[in-house]
């Protein structure tokens, strides 16, 4: 693995789009609630436990494929791979396979700000990479060298932090803590699903 390069932003976005479509299948256990959400105007109540499972689906998805092949299907199709930061020739440790997707679940509070931090790094690593000590690489040269994007990165981080905190605040308010359940319709109406059901939005 001598010829590794900083991943293209477009490849990573394309990989994310592919993974989002594939992950929809992981929501099949919640199909009844999601269909009711689309085709009715009634309340769609689910337990907090089910909401937590929906929130963790992307993390479970990524964990499984990082263990199996150090890349999600989307990354694999785009020629990308997740490797240890200090030694890209080694395999990921199981702890890294857990830490990386779990850290990405901070998107519930900070939306895509945790990914936008990559614009401040030449190696395009973000918050989840820093915690898990990983990085994403590709095996073909980039068209041009990765550069720092201070202005764009700062704008995105400010916007996404505001968006994430606002959505998290709305989520907390629409939860019925006494009955330990939540109305999915209230979540959609309050725009609080950005960090919980980001994959379902791609349908």
Tab-separated table of N, CA, C and O in Angstrom, residues 27 30 48-58 60:
chain	number	residue	atom	x	y	z
A	27	UNK	N	-33.370	0.103	7.556
A	27	UNK	CA	-34.533	0.663	8.234
A	27	UNK	C	-35.806	-0.152	7.998
A	27	UNK	O	-36.883	0.254	8.436
A	30	UNK	N	-38.460	-0.778	10.557
A	30	UNK	CA	-39.304	0.360	10.906
A	30	UNK	C	-40.176	0.788	9.726
A	30	UNK	O	-40.696	1.899	9.704
A	48	UNK	N	-38.682	5.312	22.666
A	48	UNK	CA	-37.336	5.896	22.677
A	48	UNK	C	-36.294	4.854	22.322
A	48	UNK	O	-35.259	5.175	21.725
A	49	UNK	N	-36.562	3.598	22.681
A	49	UNK	CA	-35.638	2.522	22.314
A	49	UNK	C	-35.531	2.363	20.812
A	49	UNK	O	-34.431	2.198	20.269
A	50	UNK	N	-36.682	2.420	20.121
A	50	UNK	CA	-36.667	2.324	18.662
A	50	UNK	C	-35.997	3.538	18.033
A	50	UNK	O	-35.295	3.422	17.026
A	51	UNK	N	-36.213	4.708	18.635
A	51	UNK	CA	-35.552	5.914	18.129
A	51	UNK	C	-34.036	5.790	18.258
A	51	UNK	O	-33.288	6.166	17.355
A	52	UNK	N	-33.574	5.227	19.376
A	52	UNK	CA	-32.144	5.024	19.577
A	52	UNK	C	-31.588	4.057	18.543
A	52	UNK	O	-30.497	4.272	17.993
A	53	UNK	N	-32.344	2.986	18.252
A	53	UNK	CA	-31.902	2.023	17.234
A	53	UNK	C	-31.783	2.696	15.868
A	53	UNK	O	-30.818	2.463	15.137
A	54	UNK	N	-32.753	3.527	15.523
A	54	UNK	CA	-32.703	4.238	14.249
A	54	UNK	C	-31.490	5.164	14.194
A	54	UNK	O	-30.843	5.303	13.158
A	55	UNK	N	-31.186	5.776	15.320
A	55	UNK	CA	-30.042	6.679	15.418
A	55	UNK	C	-28.725	5.931	15.233
A	55	UNK	O	-27.769	6.458	14.656
A	56	UNK	N	-28.669	4.683	15.706
A	56	UNK	CA	-27.426	3.918	15.674
A	56	UNK	C	-27.239	3.110	14.386
A	56	UNK	O	-26.167	2.546	14.171
A	57	UNK	N	-28.257	3.032	13.546
A	57	UNK	CA	-28.155	2.230	12.321
A	57	UNK	C	-26.933	2.606	11.478
A	57	UNK	O	-26.181	1.722	11.044
A	58	UNK	N	-26.673	3.882	11.198
A	58	UNK	CA	-25.479	4.215	10.414
A	58	UNK	C	-24.179	3.747	11.068
A	58	UNK	O	-23.235	3.343	10.392
A	60	UNK	N	-23.810	1.114	13.133
A	60	UNK	CA	-23.736	-0.342	13.000
A	60	UNK	C	-23.334	-0.720	11.581
A	60	UNK	O	-22.492	-1.602	11.358
